[in-house]
Coordinates of C-alpha atoms and ligand atoms in Angstrom, one line a residue:
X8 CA 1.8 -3.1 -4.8
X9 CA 5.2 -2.0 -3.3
X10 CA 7.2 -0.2 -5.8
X11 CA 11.0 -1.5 -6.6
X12 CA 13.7 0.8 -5.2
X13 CA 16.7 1.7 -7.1
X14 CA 19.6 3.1 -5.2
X15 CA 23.0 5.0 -7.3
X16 CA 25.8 4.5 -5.8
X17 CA 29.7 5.6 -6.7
X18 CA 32.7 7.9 -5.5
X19 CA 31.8 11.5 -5.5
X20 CA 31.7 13.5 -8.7
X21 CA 30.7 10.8 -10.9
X22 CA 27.4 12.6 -11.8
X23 CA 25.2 10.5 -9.4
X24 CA 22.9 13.7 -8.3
X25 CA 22.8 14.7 -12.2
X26 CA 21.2 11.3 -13.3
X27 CA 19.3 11.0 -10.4
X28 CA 17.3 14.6 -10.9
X29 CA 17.2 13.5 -14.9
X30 CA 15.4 10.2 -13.8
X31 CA 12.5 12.1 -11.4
X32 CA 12.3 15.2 -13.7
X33 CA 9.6 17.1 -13.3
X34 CA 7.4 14.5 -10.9
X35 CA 9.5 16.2 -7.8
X36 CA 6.2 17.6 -6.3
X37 CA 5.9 20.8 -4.0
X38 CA 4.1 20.5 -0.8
X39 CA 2.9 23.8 -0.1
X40 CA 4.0 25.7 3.3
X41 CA 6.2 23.6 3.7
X42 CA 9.9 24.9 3.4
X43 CA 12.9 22.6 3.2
X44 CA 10.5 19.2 2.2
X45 CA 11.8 18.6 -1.4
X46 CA 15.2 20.3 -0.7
X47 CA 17.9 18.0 -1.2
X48 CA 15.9 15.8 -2.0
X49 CA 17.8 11.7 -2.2
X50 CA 14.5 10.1 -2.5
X51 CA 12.0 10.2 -5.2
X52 CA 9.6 8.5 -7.6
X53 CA 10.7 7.8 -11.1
X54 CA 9.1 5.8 -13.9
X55 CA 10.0 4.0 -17.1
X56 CA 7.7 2.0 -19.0
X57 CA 4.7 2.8 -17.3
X58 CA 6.7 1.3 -14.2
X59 CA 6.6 3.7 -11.0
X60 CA 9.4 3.0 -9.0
X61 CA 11.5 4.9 -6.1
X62 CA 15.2 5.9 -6.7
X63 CA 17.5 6.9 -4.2
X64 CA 20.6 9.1 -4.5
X65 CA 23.0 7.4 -1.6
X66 CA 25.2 10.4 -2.7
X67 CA 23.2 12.8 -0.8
X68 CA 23.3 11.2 2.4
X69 CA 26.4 12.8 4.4
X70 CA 27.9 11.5 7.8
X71 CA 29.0 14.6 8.9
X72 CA 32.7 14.4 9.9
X73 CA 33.5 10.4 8.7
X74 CA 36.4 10.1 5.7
X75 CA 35.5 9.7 2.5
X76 CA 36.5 6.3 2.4
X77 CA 33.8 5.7 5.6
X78 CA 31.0 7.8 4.1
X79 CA 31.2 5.8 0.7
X80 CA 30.7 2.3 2.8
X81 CA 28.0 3.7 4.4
X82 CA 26.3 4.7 1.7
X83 CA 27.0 2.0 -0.7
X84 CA 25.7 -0.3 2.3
X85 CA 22.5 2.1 2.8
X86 CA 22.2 1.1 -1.2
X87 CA 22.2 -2.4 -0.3
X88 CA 20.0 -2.8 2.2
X89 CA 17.5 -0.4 1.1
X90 CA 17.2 -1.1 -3.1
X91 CA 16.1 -3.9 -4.9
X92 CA 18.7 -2.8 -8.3
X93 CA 21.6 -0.7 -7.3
X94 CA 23.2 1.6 -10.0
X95 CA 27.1 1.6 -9.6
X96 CA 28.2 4.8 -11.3
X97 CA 31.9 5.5 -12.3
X98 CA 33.6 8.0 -14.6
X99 CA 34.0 7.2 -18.3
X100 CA 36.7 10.1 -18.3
X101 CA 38.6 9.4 -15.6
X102 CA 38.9 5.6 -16.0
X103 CA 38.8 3.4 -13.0
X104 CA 40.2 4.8 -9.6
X105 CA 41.1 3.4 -6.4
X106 CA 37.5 4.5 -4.6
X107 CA 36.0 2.6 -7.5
X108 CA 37.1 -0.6 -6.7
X109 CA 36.6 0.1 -2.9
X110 CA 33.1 0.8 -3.5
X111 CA 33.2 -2.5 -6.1
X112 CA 34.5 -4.8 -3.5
X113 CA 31.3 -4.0 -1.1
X114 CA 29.1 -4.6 -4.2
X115 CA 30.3 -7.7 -5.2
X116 CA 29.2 -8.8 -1.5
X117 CA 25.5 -7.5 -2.0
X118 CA 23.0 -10.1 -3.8
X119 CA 21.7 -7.1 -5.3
X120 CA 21.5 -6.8 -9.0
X121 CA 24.1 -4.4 -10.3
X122 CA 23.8 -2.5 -13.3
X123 CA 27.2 -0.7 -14.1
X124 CA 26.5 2.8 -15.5
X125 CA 29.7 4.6 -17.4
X126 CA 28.6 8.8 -17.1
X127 CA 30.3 11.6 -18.9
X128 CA 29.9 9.3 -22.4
X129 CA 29.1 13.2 -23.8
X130 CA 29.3 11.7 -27.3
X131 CA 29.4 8.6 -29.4
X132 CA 33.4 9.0 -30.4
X133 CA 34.0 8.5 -26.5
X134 CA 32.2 4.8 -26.3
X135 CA 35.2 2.9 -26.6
X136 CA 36.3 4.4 -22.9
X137 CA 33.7 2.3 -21.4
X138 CA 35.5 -1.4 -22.2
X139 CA 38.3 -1.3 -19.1
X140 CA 35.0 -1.0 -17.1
X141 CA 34.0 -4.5 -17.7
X142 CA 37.0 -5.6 -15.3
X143 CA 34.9 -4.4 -12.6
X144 CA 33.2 -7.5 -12.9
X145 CA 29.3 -6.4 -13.3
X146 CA 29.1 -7.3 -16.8
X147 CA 28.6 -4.8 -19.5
X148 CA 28.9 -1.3 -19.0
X149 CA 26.0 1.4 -20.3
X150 CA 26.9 4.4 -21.5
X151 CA 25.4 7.6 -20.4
X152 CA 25.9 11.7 -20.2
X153 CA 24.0 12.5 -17.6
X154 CA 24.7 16.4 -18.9
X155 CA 23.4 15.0 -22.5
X156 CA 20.7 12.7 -21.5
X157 CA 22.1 10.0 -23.6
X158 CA 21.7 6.6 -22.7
X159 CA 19.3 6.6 -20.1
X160 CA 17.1 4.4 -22.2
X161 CA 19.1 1.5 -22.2
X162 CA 20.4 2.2 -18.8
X163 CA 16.6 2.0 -17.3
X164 CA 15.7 -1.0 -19.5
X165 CA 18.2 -3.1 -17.9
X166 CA 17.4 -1.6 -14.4
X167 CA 13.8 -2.6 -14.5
X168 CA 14.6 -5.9 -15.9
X169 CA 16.0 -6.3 -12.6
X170 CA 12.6 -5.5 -10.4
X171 CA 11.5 -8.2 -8.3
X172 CA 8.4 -10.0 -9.2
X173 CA 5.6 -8.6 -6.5
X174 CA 2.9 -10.4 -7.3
X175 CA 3.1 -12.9 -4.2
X176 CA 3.9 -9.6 -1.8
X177 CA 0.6 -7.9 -2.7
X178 CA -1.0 -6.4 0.8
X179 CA -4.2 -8.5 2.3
X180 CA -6.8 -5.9 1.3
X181 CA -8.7 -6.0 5.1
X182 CA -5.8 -5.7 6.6
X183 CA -4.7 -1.7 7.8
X184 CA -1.7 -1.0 7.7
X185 CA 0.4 1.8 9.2
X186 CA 3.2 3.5 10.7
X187 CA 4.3 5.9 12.8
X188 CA 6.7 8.7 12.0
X189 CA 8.5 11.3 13.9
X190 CA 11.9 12.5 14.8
X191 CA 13.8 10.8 17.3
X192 CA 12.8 10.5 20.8
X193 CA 9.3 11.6 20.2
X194 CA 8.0 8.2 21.4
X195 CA 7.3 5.9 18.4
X196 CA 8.8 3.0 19.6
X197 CA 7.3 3.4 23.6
X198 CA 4.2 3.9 21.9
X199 CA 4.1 1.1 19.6
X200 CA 4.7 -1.5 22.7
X201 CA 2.2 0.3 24.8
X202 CA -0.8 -0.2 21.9
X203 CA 0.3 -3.8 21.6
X204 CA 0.1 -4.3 25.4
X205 CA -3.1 -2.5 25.3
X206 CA -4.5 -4.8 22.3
X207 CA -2.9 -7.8 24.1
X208 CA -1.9 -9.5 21.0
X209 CA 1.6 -9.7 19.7
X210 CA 1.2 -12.3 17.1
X211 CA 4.9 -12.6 16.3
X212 CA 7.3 -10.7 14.0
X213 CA 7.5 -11.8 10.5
X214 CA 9.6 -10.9 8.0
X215 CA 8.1 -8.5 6.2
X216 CA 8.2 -8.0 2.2
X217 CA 11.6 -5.7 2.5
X218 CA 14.6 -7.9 4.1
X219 CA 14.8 -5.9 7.1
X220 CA 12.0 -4.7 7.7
X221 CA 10.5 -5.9 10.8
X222 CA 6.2 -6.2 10.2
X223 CA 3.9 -6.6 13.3
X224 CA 0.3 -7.8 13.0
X225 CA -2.1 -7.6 15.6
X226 CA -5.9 -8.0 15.6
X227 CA -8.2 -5.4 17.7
X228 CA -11.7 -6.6 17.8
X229 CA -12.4 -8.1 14.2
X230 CA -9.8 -6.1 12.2
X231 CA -6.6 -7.0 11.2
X232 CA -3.5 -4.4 11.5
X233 CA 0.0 -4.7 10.6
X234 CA 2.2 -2.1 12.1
X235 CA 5.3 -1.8 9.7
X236 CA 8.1 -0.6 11.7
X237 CA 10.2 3.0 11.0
X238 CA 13.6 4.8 11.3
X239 CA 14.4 4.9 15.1
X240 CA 11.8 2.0 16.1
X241 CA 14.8 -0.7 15.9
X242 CA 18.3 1.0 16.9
X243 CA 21.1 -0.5 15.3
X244 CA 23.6 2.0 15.5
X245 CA 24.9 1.8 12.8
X246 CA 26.6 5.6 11.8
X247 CA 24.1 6.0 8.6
X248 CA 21.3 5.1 10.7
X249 CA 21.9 8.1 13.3
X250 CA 21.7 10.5 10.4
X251 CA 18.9 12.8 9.2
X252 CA 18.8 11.4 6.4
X253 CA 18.9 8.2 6.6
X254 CA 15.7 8.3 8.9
X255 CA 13.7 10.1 6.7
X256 CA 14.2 7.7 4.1
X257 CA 13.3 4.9 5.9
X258 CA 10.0 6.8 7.3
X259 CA 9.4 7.3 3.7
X260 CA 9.9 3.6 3.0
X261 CA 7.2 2.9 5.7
X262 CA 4.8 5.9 4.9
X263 CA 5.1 4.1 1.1
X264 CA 3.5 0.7 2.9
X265 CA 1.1 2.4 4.7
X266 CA -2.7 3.1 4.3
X267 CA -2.5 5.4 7.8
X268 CA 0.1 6.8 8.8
X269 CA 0.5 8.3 12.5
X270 CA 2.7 11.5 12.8
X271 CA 3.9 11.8 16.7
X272 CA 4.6 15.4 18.0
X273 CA 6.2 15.6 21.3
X274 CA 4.0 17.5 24.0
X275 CA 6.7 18.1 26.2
X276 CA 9.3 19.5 23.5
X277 CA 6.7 21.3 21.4
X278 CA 6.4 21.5 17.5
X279 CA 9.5 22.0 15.5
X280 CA 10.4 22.7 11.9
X281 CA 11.3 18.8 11.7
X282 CA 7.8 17.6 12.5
X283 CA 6.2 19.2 9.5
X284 CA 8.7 18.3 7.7
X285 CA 8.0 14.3 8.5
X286 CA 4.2 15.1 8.4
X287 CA 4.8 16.8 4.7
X288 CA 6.1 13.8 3.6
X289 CA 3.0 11.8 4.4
X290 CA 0.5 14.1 3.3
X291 CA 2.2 14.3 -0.3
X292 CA 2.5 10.1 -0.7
X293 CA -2.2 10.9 -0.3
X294 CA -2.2 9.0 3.1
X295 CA -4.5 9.0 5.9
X296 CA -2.7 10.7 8.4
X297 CA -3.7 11.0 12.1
X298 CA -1.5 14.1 14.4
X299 CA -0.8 12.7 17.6
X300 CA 0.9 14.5 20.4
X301 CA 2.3 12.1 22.9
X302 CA 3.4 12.4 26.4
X303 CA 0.6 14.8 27.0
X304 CA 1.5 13.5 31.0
X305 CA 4.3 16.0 31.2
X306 CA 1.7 18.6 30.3
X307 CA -0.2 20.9 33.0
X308 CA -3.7 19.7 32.8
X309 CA -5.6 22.6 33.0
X310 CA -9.4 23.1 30.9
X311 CA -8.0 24.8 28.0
X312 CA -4.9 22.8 27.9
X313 CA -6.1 20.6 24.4
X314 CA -8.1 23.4 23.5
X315 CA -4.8 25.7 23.6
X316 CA -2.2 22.9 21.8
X317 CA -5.1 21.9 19.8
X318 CA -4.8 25.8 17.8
X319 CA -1.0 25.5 17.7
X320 CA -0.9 22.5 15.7
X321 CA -3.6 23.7 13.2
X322 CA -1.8 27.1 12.8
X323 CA 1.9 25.2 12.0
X324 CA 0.0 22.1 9.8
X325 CA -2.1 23.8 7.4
X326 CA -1.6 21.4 5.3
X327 CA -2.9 19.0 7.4
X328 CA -6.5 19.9 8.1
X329 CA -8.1 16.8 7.5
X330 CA -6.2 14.7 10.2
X331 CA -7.9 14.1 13.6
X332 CA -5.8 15.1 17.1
X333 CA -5.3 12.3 19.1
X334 CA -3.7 13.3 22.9
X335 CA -2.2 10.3 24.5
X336 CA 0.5 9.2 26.8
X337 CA 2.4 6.1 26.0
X338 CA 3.8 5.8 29.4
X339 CA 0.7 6.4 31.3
X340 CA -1.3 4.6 28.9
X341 CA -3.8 7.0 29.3
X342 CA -5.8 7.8 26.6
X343 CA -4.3 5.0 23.9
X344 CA -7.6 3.4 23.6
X345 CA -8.9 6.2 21.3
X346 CA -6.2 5.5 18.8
X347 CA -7.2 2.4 17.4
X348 CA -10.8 3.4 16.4
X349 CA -9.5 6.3 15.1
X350 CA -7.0 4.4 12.5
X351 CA -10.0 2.7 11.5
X352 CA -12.2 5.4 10.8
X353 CA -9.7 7.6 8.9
X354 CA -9.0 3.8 7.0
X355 CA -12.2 4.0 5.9
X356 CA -12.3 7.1 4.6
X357 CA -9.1 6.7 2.6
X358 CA -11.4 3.9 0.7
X359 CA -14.7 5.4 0.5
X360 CA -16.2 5.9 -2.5
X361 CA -19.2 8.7 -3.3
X362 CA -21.5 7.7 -6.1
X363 CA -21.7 10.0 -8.7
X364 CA -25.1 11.1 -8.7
X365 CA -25.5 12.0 -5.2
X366 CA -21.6 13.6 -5.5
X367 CA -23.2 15.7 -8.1
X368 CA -26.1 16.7 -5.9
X369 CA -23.8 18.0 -3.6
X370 CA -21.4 20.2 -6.1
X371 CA -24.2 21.8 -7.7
X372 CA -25.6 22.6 -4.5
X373 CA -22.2 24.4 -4.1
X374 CA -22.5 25.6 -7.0
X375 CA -25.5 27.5 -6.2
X376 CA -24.0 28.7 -3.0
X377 CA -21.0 30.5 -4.8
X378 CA -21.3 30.4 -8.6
X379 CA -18.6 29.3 -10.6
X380 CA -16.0 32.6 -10.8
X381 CA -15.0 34.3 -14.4
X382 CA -11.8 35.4 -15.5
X383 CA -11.2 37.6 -18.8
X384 CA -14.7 37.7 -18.7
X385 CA -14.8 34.4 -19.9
X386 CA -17.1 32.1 -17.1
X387 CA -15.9 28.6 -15.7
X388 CA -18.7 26.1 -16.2
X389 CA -18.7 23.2 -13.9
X390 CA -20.3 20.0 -15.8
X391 CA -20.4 17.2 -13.3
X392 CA -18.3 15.6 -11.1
X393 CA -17.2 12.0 -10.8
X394 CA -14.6 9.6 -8.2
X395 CA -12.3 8.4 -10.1
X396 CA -10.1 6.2 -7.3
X397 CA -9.3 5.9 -3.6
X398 CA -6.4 5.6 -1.4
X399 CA -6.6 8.7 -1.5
X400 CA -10.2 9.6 -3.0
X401 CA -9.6 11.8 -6.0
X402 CA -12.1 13.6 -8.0
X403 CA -12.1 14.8 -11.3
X404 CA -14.2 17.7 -12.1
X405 CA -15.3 18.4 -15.8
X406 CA -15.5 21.8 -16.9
X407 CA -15.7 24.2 -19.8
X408 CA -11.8 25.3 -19.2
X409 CA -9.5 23.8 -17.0
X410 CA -7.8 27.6 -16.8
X411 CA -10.6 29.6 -15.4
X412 CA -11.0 26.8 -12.2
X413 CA -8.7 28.5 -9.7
X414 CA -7.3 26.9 -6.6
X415 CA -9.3 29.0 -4.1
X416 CA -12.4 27.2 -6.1
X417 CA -11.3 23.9 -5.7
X418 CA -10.6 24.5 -2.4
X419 CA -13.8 25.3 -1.5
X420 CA -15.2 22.5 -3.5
X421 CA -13.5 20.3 -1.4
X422 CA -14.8 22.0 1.6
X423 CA -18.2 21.1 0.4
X424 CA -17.4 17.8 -0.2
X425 CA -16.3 17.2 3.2
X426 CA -19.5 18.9 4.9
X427 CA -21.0 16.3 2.9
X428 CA -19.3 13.4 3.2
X429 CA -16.7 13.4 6.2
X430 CA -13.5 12.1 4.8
X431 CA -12.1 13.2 8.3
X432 CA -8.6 11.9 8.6
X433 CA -7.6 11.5 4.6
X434 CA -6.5 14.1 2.3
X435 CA -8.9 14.2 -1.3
X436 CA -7.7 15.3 -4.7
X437 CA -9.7 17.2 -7.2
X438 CA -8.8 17.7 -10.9
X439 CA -10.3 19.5 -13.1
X440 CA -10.8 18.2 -16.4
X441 CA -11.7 20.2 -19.6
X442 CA -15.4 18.8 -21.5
X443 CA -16.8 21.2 -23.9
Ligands
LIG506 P1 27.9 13.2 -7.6 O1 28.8 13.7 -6.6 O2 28.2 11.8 -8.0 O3 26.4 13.3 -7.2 O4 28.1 14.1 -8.9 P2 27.3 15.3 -9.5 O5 26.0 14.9 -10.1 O6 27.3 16.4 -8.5 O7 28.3 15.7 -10.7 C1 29.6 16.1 -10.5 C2 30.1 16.9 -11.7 O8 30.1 16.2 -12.9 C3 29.2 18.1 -11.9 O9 30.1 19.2 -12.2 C4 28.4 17.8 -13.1 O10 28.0 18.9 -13.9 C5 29.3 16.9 -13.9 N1 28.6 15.9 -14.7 C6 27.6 15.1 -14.4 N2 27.2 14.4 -15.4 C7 28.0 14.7 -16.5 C8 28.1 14.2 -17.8 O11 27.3 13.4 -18.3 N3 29.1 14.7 -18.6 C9 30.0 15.7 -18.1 N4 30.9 16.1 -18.9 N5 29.9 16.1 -16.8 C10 28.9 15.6 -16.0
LIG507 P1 11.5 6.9 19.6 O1 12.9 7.3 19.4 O2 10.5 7.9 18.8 O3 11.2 5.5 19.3 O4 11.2 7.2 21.1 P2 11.1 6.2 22.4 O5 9.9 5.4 22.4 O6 12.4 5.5 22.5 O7 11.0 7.3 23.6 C1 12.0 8.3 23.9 C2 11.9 8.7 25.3 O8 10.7 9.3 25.6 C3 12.0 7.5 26.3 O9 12.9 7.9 27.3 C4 10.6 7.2 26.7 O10 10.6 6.7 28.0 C5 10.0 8.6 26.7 N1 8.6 8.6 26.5 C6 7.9 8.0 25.5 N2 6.6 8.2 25.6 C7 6.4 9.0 26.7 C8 5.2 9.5 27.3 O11 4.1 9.4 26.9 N3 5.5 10.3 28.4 C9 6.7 10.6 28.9 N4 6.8 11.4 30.0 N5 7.8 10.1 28.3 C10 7.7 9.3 27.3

């Protein structure tokens, strides 16, 4: 199920990147090698009530030179088309302002439901500051300190009140779906047309579950696809759309729908800090993910030619070992016949289960292979292991002390797991687990 989106939006200074890093905590996760992926971050998963949702701090996305007043429109209409609850933030100490009731104005337009958070409520004597806020319009203000944590309680009751019911939007579970992500110009959307030439089967556009997102579903052979459409793929222009930021959001909107997701690299212009930066992103949301380098036409076609390009991308995407290469040219249409059975094969593996007794077979043969290491002289024991879920497949491993199972061992767990079983094109997850 699609998780709601909750976008905070208000004039600067109003405490919107405080309450945004209070609401994801600690569940901002690291992708390793990769510098820069969860700096600045404006997009994250947050949960209250054992309800996973994605919040998104409009504050952080800039528009380089624009005026203020510009760069708050933007944003608040970024809010609007990308949320299904918008917070509107104001001041409690500063009263309302002039930039308030701009930002207001474009609210009031929105059929979004607005939940009207006062900040810098530090304690309970200062409550009475948040009355003038009800002539705003949105109803009754909450009170919060962001700098306290106060508040946020009744703030996030309200906001998932909100939430859209999703059980009528629930995917068709034989249908793949995926995406493809990659900075501008890299070929997504030429790419896109040419695989839907090649499959010869535009059904039509349909609305898809987000308002404007545009959903294409094709059939190739027996299976069902839907392509779900990404940050470049339909140009608008509008100003917030041409920013960085504003494009990785929406790839991370997409990557969210996705079972696979396809991560272009440009042949011609070569691999740049921004394409493991998008490919980061849909390693750490556990999707398959297939590399593919496109317009390999503009390359000189000599023997070692994939060989050579082949070692470059492995070097830079360490992270990405599991995902196949696929060399096309969406211009030339040479080659875009190996992408579809490829999408299907790495869709498979993103749901395949292992039973446990023949995944146990396979760790202790590992285990024989390179015995379990000690630390302090104390020795990990490795029980048994078992699959606890797909999409991606995770394992949990039960051993005598979660401390002692170092990441080198895991790592080469997981190796053995995938000379036994594949899982080409999908990342897996192991946990250990402590059983005495
Ligand atoms: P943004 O521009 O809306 O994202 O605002 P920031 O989160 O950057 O906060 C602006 C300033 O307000 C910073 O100096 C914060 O430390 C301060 N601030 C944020 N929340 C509170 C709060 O609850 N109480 C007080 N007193 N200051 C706060
Ligand atoms: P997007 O911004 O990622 O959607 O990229 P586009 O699909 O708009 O493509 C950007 C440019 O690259 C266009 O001028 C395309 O004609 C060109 N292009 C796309 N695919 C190929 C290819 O396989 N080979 C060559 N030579 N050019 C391509």
């Amino acid at each position: 199920m699609r998780k709601s989106i909750v976008a905070i939006v208000g004039r600067p200074n109003v405490g919107k990147s405080t309450i945004f890093n209070r609401l994801v905590g600690e569940r901002i996760s690291i992708v390793e090698d990769i510098p820069g992926v969860t700096r600045d971050r404006i997009y994250a998963e947050a949960e209250w009530l054992n309800t996973p949702f994605n919040i998104i701090d409009t504050g952080g996305i800039e528009l380089g030179d624009e005026p203020l007043l510009v760069q708050m429109r933007e944003q608040a209409e970024v809010a609007i088309h990308e949320s299904d609850v918008i917070i509107f933030m104001v001041n409690g100490r500063e009263g309302i302002t002039a930039a308030d009731e701009e930002v207001a104005k474009l609210l009031y337009k929105s059929n979004k439901p607005i939940v009207l958070a006062v900040n810098k409520i530090d304690n309970p004597n200062m409550k009475e500051q948040i009355y003038e806020f009800y002539s705003l319009g949105f109803g009754e203000p909450f009170p919060i300190s962001g700098t306290h944590s106060l508040g946020l309680g009744d703030l996030l009751d309200d906001v998932v009140k909100h939430f859209p019911n999703r059980e009528q939007e629930d995917k068709d579970e034989d249908t793949i779906y995926f995406s493809l992500i990659g900075r501008p110009n890299v070929g997504k959307s030429s790419l896109v047309n040419a695989l839907l030439n090649e499959e010869r089967v535009i059904v039509s556009n349909i609305a898809g579950t987000t308002r404007d997102a545009i959903d294409t579903p094709f059939k190739s052979g027996d299976q069902d696809f839907v392509i779900i459409d990404t940050a470049g793929m339909r140009k608008r222009g509008k100003i917030y759309e041409k920013t960085e930021k504003y494009s990785i959001l929406r790839a991370l909107k997409a990557i969210e729908r996705s079972d696979v997701v396809l991560t272009l690299i440009d042949a011609e212009e070569g691999i740049i800090e921004q394409d493991k930066k998008i490919a980061g992103y849909a390693h750490e949301a556990g999707k398959a993910v297939i590399i593919v380098v496109n317009k390999w036409d503009t390359i000189n076609q000599h023997d070692k030619a994939i060989k050579e390009f082949e070692e470059q991308i492995r070097a830079h995407f360490l992270f990405l070992d599991y995902a196949p290469i696929v060399f096309l040219s969406a211009q030339t249409r040479k080659r875009i016949h190996t992408l579809i059975p490829q999408v299907i094969t790495a869709s498979e593996n993103h749901v395949k289960r292992i039973e446990t007794n023949i995944l146990n077979d396979v760790i202790m043969d590992a285990l024989a292979v390179n015995p379990a290491p000690s630390k302090h002289g104390k020795k990990l024991k490795v029980l048994y292991a078992t699959q606890v879920s797909v999409k991606p497949p995770t394992f949990v491993v039960f051993v005598n002390d979660p401390e002692l199972m170092h990441f080198s061992y895991v790592r080469f767990l997981e190796n053995k797991i995938r000379e036994a079983f594949g899982f080409e094109g999908t990342p897996i997850k192991i946990f250990p687990r402590k059983r005495n």
